[in-house]
Amino acid sequence: MTDPAKSRLPGKITWFSYVRAAVFYIHISLATLFFGIWGLIFQLPRGRVGAHRVASVWSGHLLSAARFYLGLRYELRGEMPTGDCLVGAKHQSFFDILILTHHMPNRTFIMKKQIMNVPIMGWYALQAGCIPIDRSRGSEAMKVMLDGVRKAQKEGLGQLIIYPEGTRTHPGEKRRYKQGIGVIADATGLPVYPVATNVGLFWSKRGWPFHSGVGVVEFLPPIPAGLSAPEVLAELQQRVETHSDALMAEAGFVAPQGEPAA
């Protein structure tokens, strides 16, 4: 268990906080450029294996940089899945993306189609098996997404990470979960692993401010296959929100009670 005293947030941002954040962002920009070029030359020709290798090395380096510059650490709890499955994760900041990317063995993401057009990043995402979605296409986007997931299943899906809120959220913010993960679970028969977190207390949604301490990402027992889409969604939201609130309270933050979903 994390020591709550180590996780408690400081109450003040100083001038030094700005300096270390600026140095950190300069470092990760240069590191991203370096690993991107390294991967294009030495890893991307290996296809999906190479793309996953680059993602693991890059995310691990950035997590180490966060610890060095910001005093920002993390703890993993629970049993991490290794086979084909869906992962329904609370999304509070770029910090939780880095943690999941670094530690999950064969991770892929549902991501906005526009990201696939970004040079280098889009190439890696495609090679790693990420599935694009065009949200502007409404119900048609769901069909395209399901087709992409079924195709990926035949080739080895891995751990498909979905953020059911659809965006990053502030600590304590409540949003109605989108139906996509429930529909995919019902259509594919895959188990869903809920993931709770409190990392937004330390690395905020906007990317600033940072607070030294220990963020937690917790894998919860899987929701078994065989439930209907609405049942999966209701169970996922209840588990993730309850455990995320508990993790935030452990770190010295109490989520507002009774707020309606956005």
PDB file of C-alpha atoms in Angstrom:
ATOM      1  CA  MET A   1       0.000   0.000   0.000  1.00  0.00           C
ATOM      2  CA  THR A   2       1.113   3.578  -0.651  1.00  0.00           C
ATOM      3  CA  ASP A   3       1.998   5.656   2.387  1.00  0.00           C
ATOM      4  CA  PRO A   4      -0.665   8.426   2.416  1.00  0.00           C
ATOM      5  CA  ALA A   5       1.884  10.850   3.859  1.00  0.00           C
ATOM      6  CA  LYS A   6       4.046  10.410   0.756  1.00  0.00           C
ATOM      7  CA  SER A   7       1.070  10.866  -1.553  1.00  0.00           C
ATOM      8  CA  ARG A   8      -0.482  13.955   0.100  1.00  0.00           C
ATOM      9  CA  LEU A   9      -0.475  16.952  -2.173  1.00  0.00           C
ATOM     10  CA  PRO A  10       1.512  20.076  -1.291  1.00  0.00           C
ATOM     11  CA  GLY A  11      -0.567  23.201  -0.968  1.00  0.00           C
ATOM     12  CA  LYS A  12       1.642  25.663  -2.837  1.00  0.00           C
ATOM     13  CA  ILE A  13       3.235  26.062  -6.250  1.00  0.00           C
ATOM     14  CA  THR A  14       6.544  27.960  -6.161  1.00  0.00           C
ATOM     15  CA  TRP A  15       8.731  29.555  -8.834  1.00  0.00           C
ATOM     16  CA  PHE A  16      10.886  26.438  -8.760  1.00  0.00           C
ATOM     17  CA  SER A  17       7.847  24.393  -9.793  1.00  0.00           C
ATOM     18  CA  TYR A  18       7.716  26.344 -13.048  1.00  0.00           C
ATOM     19  CA  VAL A  19      11.427  25.877 -13.659  1.00  0.00           C
ATOM     20  CA  ARG A  20      11.439  22.128 -13.154  1.00  0.00           C
ATOM     21  CA  ALA A  21       8.301  21.715 -15.274  1.00  0.00           C
ATOM     22  CA  ALA A  22       9.886  23.679 -18.128  1.00  0.00           C
ATOM     23  CA  VAL A  23      13.083  21.618 -17.954  1.00  0.00           C
ATOM     24  CA  PHE A  24      11.026  18.417 -17.865  1.00  0.00           C
ATOM     25  CA  TYR A  25       9.049  19.336 -20.983  1.00  0.00           C
ATOM     26  CA  ILE A  26      12.209  20.281 -22.854  1.00  0.00           C
ATOM     27  CA  HIS A  27      13.726  16.937 -21.890  1.00  0.00           C
ATOM     28  CA  ILE A  28      10.746  14.847 -22.979  1.00  0.00           C
ATOM     29  CA  SER A  29      10.466  16.748 -26.284  1.00  0.00           C
ATOM     30  CA  LEU A  30      14.093  15.973 -27.123  1.00  0.00           C
ATOM     31  CA  ALA A  31      13.727  12.384 -25.889  1.00  0.00           C
ATOM     32  CA  THR A  32      10.615  11.849 -28.016  1.00  0.00           C
ATOM     33  CA  LEU A  33      12.446  13.120 -31.087  1.00  0.00           C
ATOM     34  CA  PHE A  34      15.446  10.885 -30.344  1.00  0.00           C
ATOM     35  CA  PHE A  35      13.434   7.702 -29.736  1.00  0.00           C
ATOM     36  CA  GLY A  36      11.204   8.445 -32.706  1.00  0.00           C
ATOM     37  CA  ILE A  37      14.175   8.609 -35.068  1.00  0.00           C
ATOM     38  CA  TRP A  38      15.855   5.609 -33.425  1.00  0.00           C
ATOM     39  CA  GLY A  39      12.706   3.577 -33.817  1.00  0.00           C
ATOM     40  CA  LEU A  40      12.160   4.536 -37.433  1.00  0.00           C
ATOM     41  CA  ILE A  41      15.647   3.328 -38.301  1.00  0.00           C
ATOM     42  CA  PHE A  42      16.071   0.273 -36.095  1.00  0.00           C
ATOM     43  CA  GLN A  43      12.634  -0.870 -34.899  1.00  0.00           C
ATOM     44  CA  LEU A  44       9.780   0.102 -37.237  1.00  0.00           C
ATOM     45  CA  PRO A  45      11.010  -2.272 -39.990  1.00  0.00           C
ATOM     46  CA  ARG A  46      10.183  -5.075 -37.507  1.00  0.00           C
ATOM     47  CA  GLY A  47       6.511  -4.140 -37.693  1.00  0.00           C
ATOM     48  CA  ARG A  48       4.289  -4.482 -34.639  1.00  0.00           C
ATOM     49  CA  VAL A  49       7.011  -5.984 -32.448  1.00  0.00           C
ATOM     50  CA  GLY A  50       9.302  -3.065 -33.182  1.00  0.00           C
ATOM     51  CA  ALA A  51       6.573  -0.479 -32.622  1.00  0.00           C
ATOM     52  CA  HIS A  52       5.767  -1.972 -29.213  1.00  0.00           C
ATOM     53  CA  ARG A  53       9.468  -2.006 -28.359  1.00  0.00           C
ATOM     54  CA  VAL A  54       9.775   1.710 -29.099  1.00  0.00           C
ATOM     55  CA  ALA A  55       6.645   2.495 -27.065  1.00  0.00           C
ATOM     56  CA  SER A  56       7.964   0.569 -24.060  1.00  0.00           C
ATOM     57  CA  VAL A  57      11.406   2.194 -24.119  1.00  0.00           C
ATOM     58  CA  TRP A  58      10.044   5.696 -24.760  1.00  0.00           C
ATOM     59  CA  SER A  59       7.374   5.550 -22.039  1.00  0.00           C
ATOM     60  CA  GLY A  60       9.820   4.071 -19.531  1.00  0.00           C
ATOM     61  CA  HIS A  61      12.283   6.882 -20.193  1.00  0.00           C
ATOM     62  CA  LEU A  62       9.612   9.546 -19.701  1.00  0.00           C
ATOM     63  CA  LEU A  63       8.475   7.951 -16.433  1.00  0.00           C
ATOM     64  CA  SER A  64      12.084   7.989 -15.214  1.00  0.00           C
ATOM     65  CA  ALA A  65      12.384  11.639 -16.240  1.00  0.00           C
ATOM     66  CA  ALA A  66       9.214  12.482 -14.293  1.00  0.00           C
ATOM     67  CA  ARG A  67      10.717  10.910 -11.187  1.00  0.00           C
ATOM     68  CA  PHE A  68      14.068  12.712 -11.645  1.00  0.00           C
ATOM     69  CA  TYR A  69      12.766  16.199 -12.447  1.00  0.00           C
ATOM     70  CA  LEU A  70       9.433  16.256 -10.631  1.00  0.00           C
ATOM     71  CA  GLY A  71       9.705  13.739  -7.797  1.00  0.00           C
ATOM     72  CA  LEU A  72       6.739  12.031  -9.417  1.00  0.00           C
ATOM     73  CA  ARG A  73       6.477   8.294  -8.889  1.00  0.00           C
ATOM     74  CA  TYR A  74       3.769   5.700  -9.320  1.00  0.00           C
ATOM     75  CA  GLU A  75       2.528   2.381  -7.959  1.00  0.00           C
ATOM     76  CA  LEU A  76       0.776  -0.431  -9.802  1.00  0.00           C
ATOM     77  CA  ARG A  77      -1.806  -2.509  -7.972  1.00  0.00           C
ATOM     78  CA  GLY A  78      -3.873  -5.523  -8.887  1.00  0.00           C
ATOM     79  CA  GLU A  79      -3.411  -8.210 -11.509  1.00  0.00           C
ATOM     80  CA  MET A  80      -2.485  -6.942 -14.959  1.00  0.00           C
ATOM     81  CA  PRO A  81      -3.976  -8.865 -17.920  1.00  0.00           C
ATOM     82  CA  THR A  82      -1.643 -10.470 -20.451  1.00  0.00           C
ATOM     83  CA  GLY A  83      -4.008 -12.018 -23.004  1.00  0.00           C
ATOM     84  CA  ASP A  84      -6.573 -10.560 -25.377  1.00  0.00           C
ATOM     85  CA  CYS A  85      -9.004  -8.367 -23.453  1.00  0.00           C
ATOM     86  CA  LEU A  86     -10.561  -4.930 -23.148  1.00  0.00           C
ATOM     87  CA  VAL A  87      -9.232  -2.457 -20.592  1.00  0.00           C
ATOM     88  CA  GLY A  88     -11.672   0.222 -19.419  1.00  0.00           C
ATOM     89  CA  ALA A  89      -9.498   2.846 -17.760  1.00  0.00           C
ATOM     90  CA  LYS A  90     -10.041   6.074 -15.876  1.00  0.00           C
ATOM     91  CA  HIS A  91      -8.205   8.817 -17.791  1.00  0.00           C
ATOM     92  CA  GLN A  92      -6.963  11.821 -15.832  1.00  0.00           C
ATOM     93  CA  SER A  93      -3.720  12.837 -17.548  1.00  0.00           C
ATOM     94  CA  PHE A  94      -0.857  11.851 -19.821  1.00  0.00           C
ATOM     95  CA  PHE A  95       0.667  10.150 -16.766  1.00  0.00           C
ATOM     96  CA  ASP A  96      -1.788   7.226 -16.872  1.00  0.00           C
ATOM     97  CA  ILE A  97      -1.147   6.767 -20.611  1.00  0.00           C
ATOM     98  CA  LEU A  98       2.593   6.446 -19.973  1.00  0.00           C
ATOM     99  CA  ILE A  99       2.095   3.947 -17.136  1.00  0.00           C
ATOM    100  CA  LEU A 100      -0.231   1.668 -19.112  1.00  0.00           C
ATOM    101  CA  THR A 101       1.925   1.920 -22.229  1.00  0.00           C
ATOM    102  CA  HIS A 102       5.078   0.994 -20.368  1.00  0.00           C
ATOM    103  CA  HIS A 103       3.758  -1.952 -18.379  1.00  0.00           C
ATOM    104  CA  MET A 104       1.143  -3.695 -20.504  1.00  0.00           C
ATOM    105  CA  PRO A 105       2.833  -6.333 -22.684  1.00  0.00           C
ATOM    106  CA  ASN A 106       0.842  -5.971 -25.913  1.00  0.00           C
ATOM    107  CA  ARG A 107      -1.156  -2.803 -25.550  1.00  0.00           C
ATOM    108  CA  THR A 108      -3.237  -1.056 -28.196  1.00  0.00           C
ATOM    109  CA  PHE A 109      -5.587   1.914 -27.995  1.00  0.00           C
ATOM    110  CA  ILE A 110      -8.833   3.102 -29.466  1.00  0.00           C
ATOM    111  CA  MET A 111      -7.825   6.598 -30.593  1.00  0.00           C
ATOM    112  CA  LYS A 112      -9.056   9.521 -32.638  1.00  0.00           C
ATOM    113  CA  LYS A 113      -8.509   9.078 -36.367  1.00  0.00           C
ATOM    114  CA  GLN A 114      -6.769  12.470 -36.566  1.00  0.00           C
ATOM    115  CA  ILE A 115      -3.850  11.146 -34.511  1.00  0.00           C
ATOM    116  CA  MET A 116      -3.090   8.635 -37.256  1.00  0.00           C
ATOM    117  CA  ASN A 117      -2.258  11.555 -39.549  1.00  0.00           C
ATOM    118  CA  VAL A 118       0.422  12.930 -37.214  1.00  0.00           C
ATOM    119  CA  PRO A 119       3.903  12.180 -38.625  1.00  0.00           C
ATOM    120  CA  ILE A 120       5.872   9.511 -36.745  1.00  0.00           C
ATOM    121  CA  MET A 121       3.272   9.130 -33.946  1.00  0.00           C
ATOM    122  CA  GLY A 122       0.607   8.030 -36.405  1.00  0.00           C
ATOM    123  CA  TRP A 123       2.970   5.565 -38.055  1.00  0.00           C
ATOM    124  CA  TYR A 124       3.809   3.972 -34.721  1.00  0.00           C
ATOM    125  CA  ALA A 125       0.142   3.814 -33.717  1.00  0.00           C
ATOM    126  CA  LEU A 126      -0.806   2.000 -36.906  1.00  0.00           C
ATOM    127  CA  GLN A 127       2.087  -0.446 -36.626  1.00  0.00           C
ATOM    128  CA  ALA A 128       1.231  -1.160 -32.980  1.00  0.00           C
ATOM    129  CA  GLY A 129      -2.333  -2.124 -33.948  1.00  0.00           C
ATOM    130  CA  CYS A 130      -4.194   0.908 -32.576  1.00  0.00           C
ATOM    131  CA  ILE A 131      -7.742   1.261 -33.912  1.00  0.00           C
ATOM    132  CA  PRO A 132      -8.806   4.678 -35.242  1.00  0.00           C
ATOM    133  CA  ILE A 133     -12.271   6.124 -34.714  1.00  0.00           C
ATOM    134  CA  ASP A 134     -13.863   9.097 -36.444  1.00  0.00           C
ATOM    135  CA  ARG A 135     -16.284  10.476 -33.864  1.00  0.00           C
ATOM    136  CA  SER A 136     -17.867  12.857 -36.369  1.00  0.00           C
ATOM    137  CA  ARG A 137     -19.458   9.886 -38.173  1.00  0.00           C
ATOM    138  CA  GLY A 138     -21.790   9.069 -35.275  1.00  0.00           C
ATOM    139  CA  SER A 139     -23.348   5.580 -35.325  1.00  0.00           C
ATOM    140  CA  GLU A 140     -21.364   4.656 -38.427  1.00  0.00           C
ATOM    141  CA  ALA A 141     -18.185   5.121 -36.392  1.00  0.00           C
ATOM    142  CA  MET A 142     -19.294   2.328 -34.061  1.00  0.00           C
ATOM    143  CA  LYS A 143     -19.620  -0.124 -36.959  1.00  0.00           C
ATOM    144  CA  VAL A 144     -16.192   0.817 -38.306  1.00  0.00           C
ATOM    145  CA  MET A 145     -14.699   0.432 -34.834  1.00  0.00           C
ATOM    146  CA  LEU A 146     -16.272  -3.009 -34.345  1.00  0.00           C
ATOM    147  CA  ASP A 147     -15.001  -4.151 -37.725  1.00  0.00           C
ATOM    148  CA  GLY A 148     -11.516  -2.974 -36.741  1.00  0.00           C
ATOM    149  CA  VAL A 149     -11.637  -4.830 -33.432  1.00  0.00           C
ATOM    150  CA  ARG A 150     -12.839  -8.076 -35.032  1.00  0.00           C
ATOM    151  CA  LYS A 151     -10.093  -7.884 -37.635  1.00  0.00           C
ATOM    152  CA  ALA A 152      -7.491  -7.261 -34.928  1.00  0.00           C
ATOM    153  CA  GLN A 153      -8.813 -10.247 -32.938  1.00  0.00           C
ATOM    154  CA  LYS A 154      -7.932 -12.552 -35.810  1.00  0.00           C
ATOM    155  CA  GLU A 155      -4.357 -11.264 -35.788  1.00  0.00           C
ATOM    156  CA  GLY A 156      -3.968 -11.090 -31.993  1.00  0.00           C
ATOM    157  CA  LEU A 157      -5.695  -8.125 -30.393  1.00  0.00           C
ATOM    158  CA  GLY A 158      -3.664  -7.829 -27.199  1.00  0.00           C
ATOM    159  CA  GLN A 159      -4.900  -5.525 -24.456  1.00  0.00           C
ATOM    160  CA  LEU A 160      -7.201  -2.973 -26.093  1.00  0.00           C
ATOM    161  CA  ILE A 161      -7.280   0.138 -23.902  1.00  0.00           C
ATOM    162  CA  ILE A 162     -10.436   2.246 -24.061  1.00  0.00           C
ATOM    163  CA  TYR A 163     -11.151   5.419 -22.098  1.00  0.00           C
ATOM    164  CA  PRO A 164     -14.940   5.182 -21.684  1.00  0.00           C
ATOM    165  CA  GLU A 165     -15.309   8.805 -20.562  1.00  0.00           C
ATOM    166  CA  GLY A 166     -13.969   9.829 -23.965  1.00  0.00           C
ATOM    167  CA  THR A 167     -11.554  12.423 -22.598  1.00  0.00           C
ATOM    168  CA  ARG A 168      -9.350  13.286 -19.642  1.00  0.00           C
ATOM    169  CA  THR A 169     -11.181  14.323 -16.485  1.00  0.00           C
ATOM    170  CA  HIS A 170     -10.305  16.416 -13.459  1.00  0.00           C
ATOM    171  CA  PRO A 171     -10.149  14.652 -10.071  1.00  0.00           C
ATOM    172  CA  GLY A 172     -13.690  14.377  -8.777  1.00  0.00           C
ATOM    173  CA  GLU A 173     -15.259  15.124 -12.168  1.00  0.00           C
ATOM    174  CA  LYS A 174     -18.011  12.725 -13.210  1.00  0.00           C
ATOM    175  CA  ARG A 175     -18.853  11.987 -16.828  1.00  0.00           C
ATOM    176  CA  ARG A 176     -21.327   9.536 -18.280  1.00  0.00           C
ATOM    177  CA  TYR A 177     -19.461   6.574 -19.779  1.00  0.00           C
ATOM    178  CA  LYS A 178     -19.811   6.120 -23.528  1.00  0.00           C
ATOM    179  CA  GLN A 179     -21.413   2.916 -24.749  1.00  0.00           C
ATOM    180  CA  GLY A 180     -18.575   1.789 -27.050  1.00  0.00           C
ATOM    181  CA  ILE A 181     -16.751  -0.484 -24.625  1.00  0.00           C
ATOM    182  CA  GLY A 182     -19.973  -2.262 -23.662  1.00  0.00           C
ATOM    183  CA  VAL A 183     -20.903  -2.821 -27.297  1.00  0.00           C
ATOM    184  CA  ILE A 184     -17.426  -4.157 -28.107  1.00  0.00           C
ATOM    185  CA  ALA A 185     -17.474  -6.500 -25.095  1.00  0.00           C
ATOM    186  CA  ASP A 186     -20.899  -7.840 -26.069  1.00  0.00           C
ATOM    187  CA  ALA A 187     -19.890  -8.318 -29.723  1.00  0.00           C
ATOM    188  CA  THR A 188     -16.492  -9.929 -29.124  1.00  0.00           C
ATOM    189  CA  GLY A 189     -17.019 -11.933 -25.934  1.00  0.00           C
ATOM    190  CA  LEU A 190     -13.879 -10.428 -24.391  1.00  0.00           C
ATOM    191  CA  PRO A 191     -13.520  -9.784 -20.653  1.00  0.00           C
ATOM    192  CA  VAL A 192     -13.211  -6.173 -19.491  1.00  0.00           C
ATOM    193  CA  TYR A 193     -10.572  -5.150 -16.956  1.00  0.00           C
ATOM    194  CA  PRO A 194     -11.529  -1.976 -15.057  1.00  0.00           C
ATOM    195  CA  VAL A 195      -8.635   0.346 -14.162  1.00  0.00           C
ATOM    196  CA  ALA A 196      -8.901   3.019 -11.466  1.00  0.00           C
ATOM    197  CA  THR A 197      -6.405   5.806 -10.820  1.00  0.00           C
ATOM    198  CA  ASN A 198      -5.632   8.989  -8.897  1.00  0.00           C
ATOM    199  CA  VAL A 199      -2.742  10.226 -11.076  1.00  0.00           C
ATOM    200  CA  GLY A 200      -4.569  13.436 -12.016  1.00  0.00           C
ATOM    201  CA  LEU A 201      -3.804  14.704  -8.520  1.00  0.00           C
ATOM    202  CA  PHE A 202      -0.109  14.688  -9.390  1.00  0.00           C
ATOM    203  CA  TRP A 203       0.014  15.323 -13.151  1.00  0.00           C
ATOM    204  CA  SER A 204      -3.042  17.369 -14.059  1.00  0.00           C
ATOM    205  CA  LYS A 205      -5.370  17.075 -17.031  1.00  0.00           C
ATOM    206  CA  ARG A 206      -3.884  20.219 -18.602  1.00  0.00           C
ATOM    207  CA  GLY A 207      -0.287  19.000 -18.137  1.00  0.00           C
ATOM    208  CA  TRP A 208       0.303  21.536 -15.378  1.00  0.00           C
ATOM    209  CA  PRO A 209       0.726  21.807 -12.437  1.00  0.00           C
ATOM    210  CA  PHE A 210       2.793  18.867 -11.235  1.00  0.00           C
ATOM    211  CA  HIS A 211       2.918  17.689  -7.633  1.00  0.00           C
ATOM    212  CA  SER A 212       5.570  15.374  -6.226  1.00  0.00           C
ATOM    213  CA  GLY A 213       4.208  12.155  -4.788  1.00  0.00           C
ATOM    214  CA  VAL A 214       3.038   8.660  -5.643  1.00  0.00           C
ATOM    215  CA  GLY A 215       0.230   8.203  -8.143  1.00  0.00           C
ATOM    216  CA  VAL A 216      -1.580   4.870  -8.228  1.00  0.00           C
ATOM    217  CA  VAL A 217      -2.965   2.838 -11.120  1.00  0.00           C
ATOM    218  CA  GLU A 218      -5.055  -0.115  -9.944  1.00  0.00           C
ATOM    219  CA  PHE A 219      -6.225  -3.060 -12.053  1.00  0.00           C
ATOM    220  CA  LEU A 220      -9.499  -4.460 -10.727  1.00  0.00           C
ATOM    221  CA  PRO A 221     -10.884  -7.994 -11.202  1.00  0.00           C
ATOM    222  CA  PRO A 222     -12.249  -8.505 -14.721  1.00  0.00           C
ATOM    223  CA  ILE A 223     -15.872  -8.162 -15.686  1.00  0.00           C
ATOM    224  CA  PRO A 224     -16.557 -11.578 -17.243  1.00  0.00           C
ATOM    225  CA  ALA A 225     -17.788 -12.148 -20.761  1.00  0.00           C
ATOM    226  CA  GLY A 226     -21.462 -12.861 -21.317  1.00  0.00           C
ATOM    227  CA  LEU A 227     -23.047  -9.698 -19.926  1.00  0.00           C
ATOM    228  CA  SER A 228     -25.078  -7.356 -22.108  1.00  0.00           C
ATOM    229  CA  ALA A 229     -23.604  -4.049 -23.228  1.00  0.00           C
ATOM    230  CA  PRO A 230     -25.597  -1.977 -20.671  1.00  0.00           C
ATOM    231  CA  GLU A 231     -24.644  -4.402 -17.871  1.00  0.00           C
ATOM    232  CA  VAL A 232     -20.952  -4.145 -18.761  1.00  0.00           C
ATOM    233  CA  LEU A 233     -21.117  -0.346 -18.847  1.00  0.00           C
ATOM    234  CA  ALA A 234     -22.944  -0.037 -15.535  1.00  0.00           C
ATOM    235  CA  GLU A 235     -20.581  -2.454 -13.770  1.00  0.00           C
ATOM    236  CA  LEU A 236     -17.496  -0.789 -15.264  1.00  0.00           C
ATOM    237  CA  GLN A 237     -18.537   2.716 -14.242  1.00  0.00           C
ATOM    238  CA  GLN A 238     -19.452   1.667 -10.726  1.00  0.00           C
ATOM    239  CA  ARG A 239     -16.148  -0.103 -10.123  1.00  0.00           C
ATOM    240  CA  VAL A 240     -13.857   2.447 -11.737  1.00  0.00           C
ATOM    241  CA  GLU A 241     -15.441   5.503 -10.134  1.00  0.00           C
ATOM    242  CA  THR A 242     -15.713   3.955  -6.672  1.00  0.00           C
ATOM    243  CA  HIS A 243     -12.108   2.780  -6.614  1.00  0.00           C
ATOM    244  CA  SER A 244     -10.773   5.980  -8.181  1.00  0.00           C
ATOM    245  CA  ASP A 245     -12.511   8.028  -5.486  1.00  0.00           C
ATOM    246  CA  ALA A 246     -10.974   5.761  -2.843  1.00  0.00           C
ATOM    247  CA  LEU A 247      -7.484   6.200  -4.317  1.00  0.00           C
ATOM    248  CA  MET A 248      -7.898   9.973  -4.432  1.00  0.00           C
ATOM    249  CA  ALA A 249      -9.090  10.035  -0.828  1.00  0.00           C
ATOM    250  CA  GLU A 250      -6.057   7.982   0.152  1.00  0.00           C
ATOM    251  CA  ALA A 251      -3.856  10.686  -1.384  1.00  0.00           C
ATOM    252  CA  GLY A 252      -5.561  13.458   0.573  1.00  0.00           C
ATOM    253  CA  PHE A 253      -8.392  14.413  -1.790  1.00  0.00           C
ATOM    254  CA  VAL A 254     -12.100  13.743  -1.302  1.00  0.00           C
ATOM    255  CA  ALA A 255     -14.141  13.671  -4.502  1.00  0.00           C
ATOM    256  CA  PRO A 256     -17.329  15.797  -4.432  1.00  0.00           C
ATOM    257  CA  GLN A 257     -20.391  13.696  -3.769  1.00  0.00           C
ATOM    258  CA  GLY A 258     -23.661  13.735  -5.639  1.00  0.00           C
ATOM    259  CA  GLU A 259     -22.539  15.577  -8.785  1.00  0.00           C
ATOM    260  CA  PRO A 260     -24.507  14.571 -11.887  1.00  0.00           C
ATOM    261  CA  ALA A 261     -22.697  12.952 -14.784  1.00  0.00           C
ATOM    262  CA  ALA A 262     -21.706  15.360 -17.558  1.00  0.00           C
TER     263      ALA A 262
END
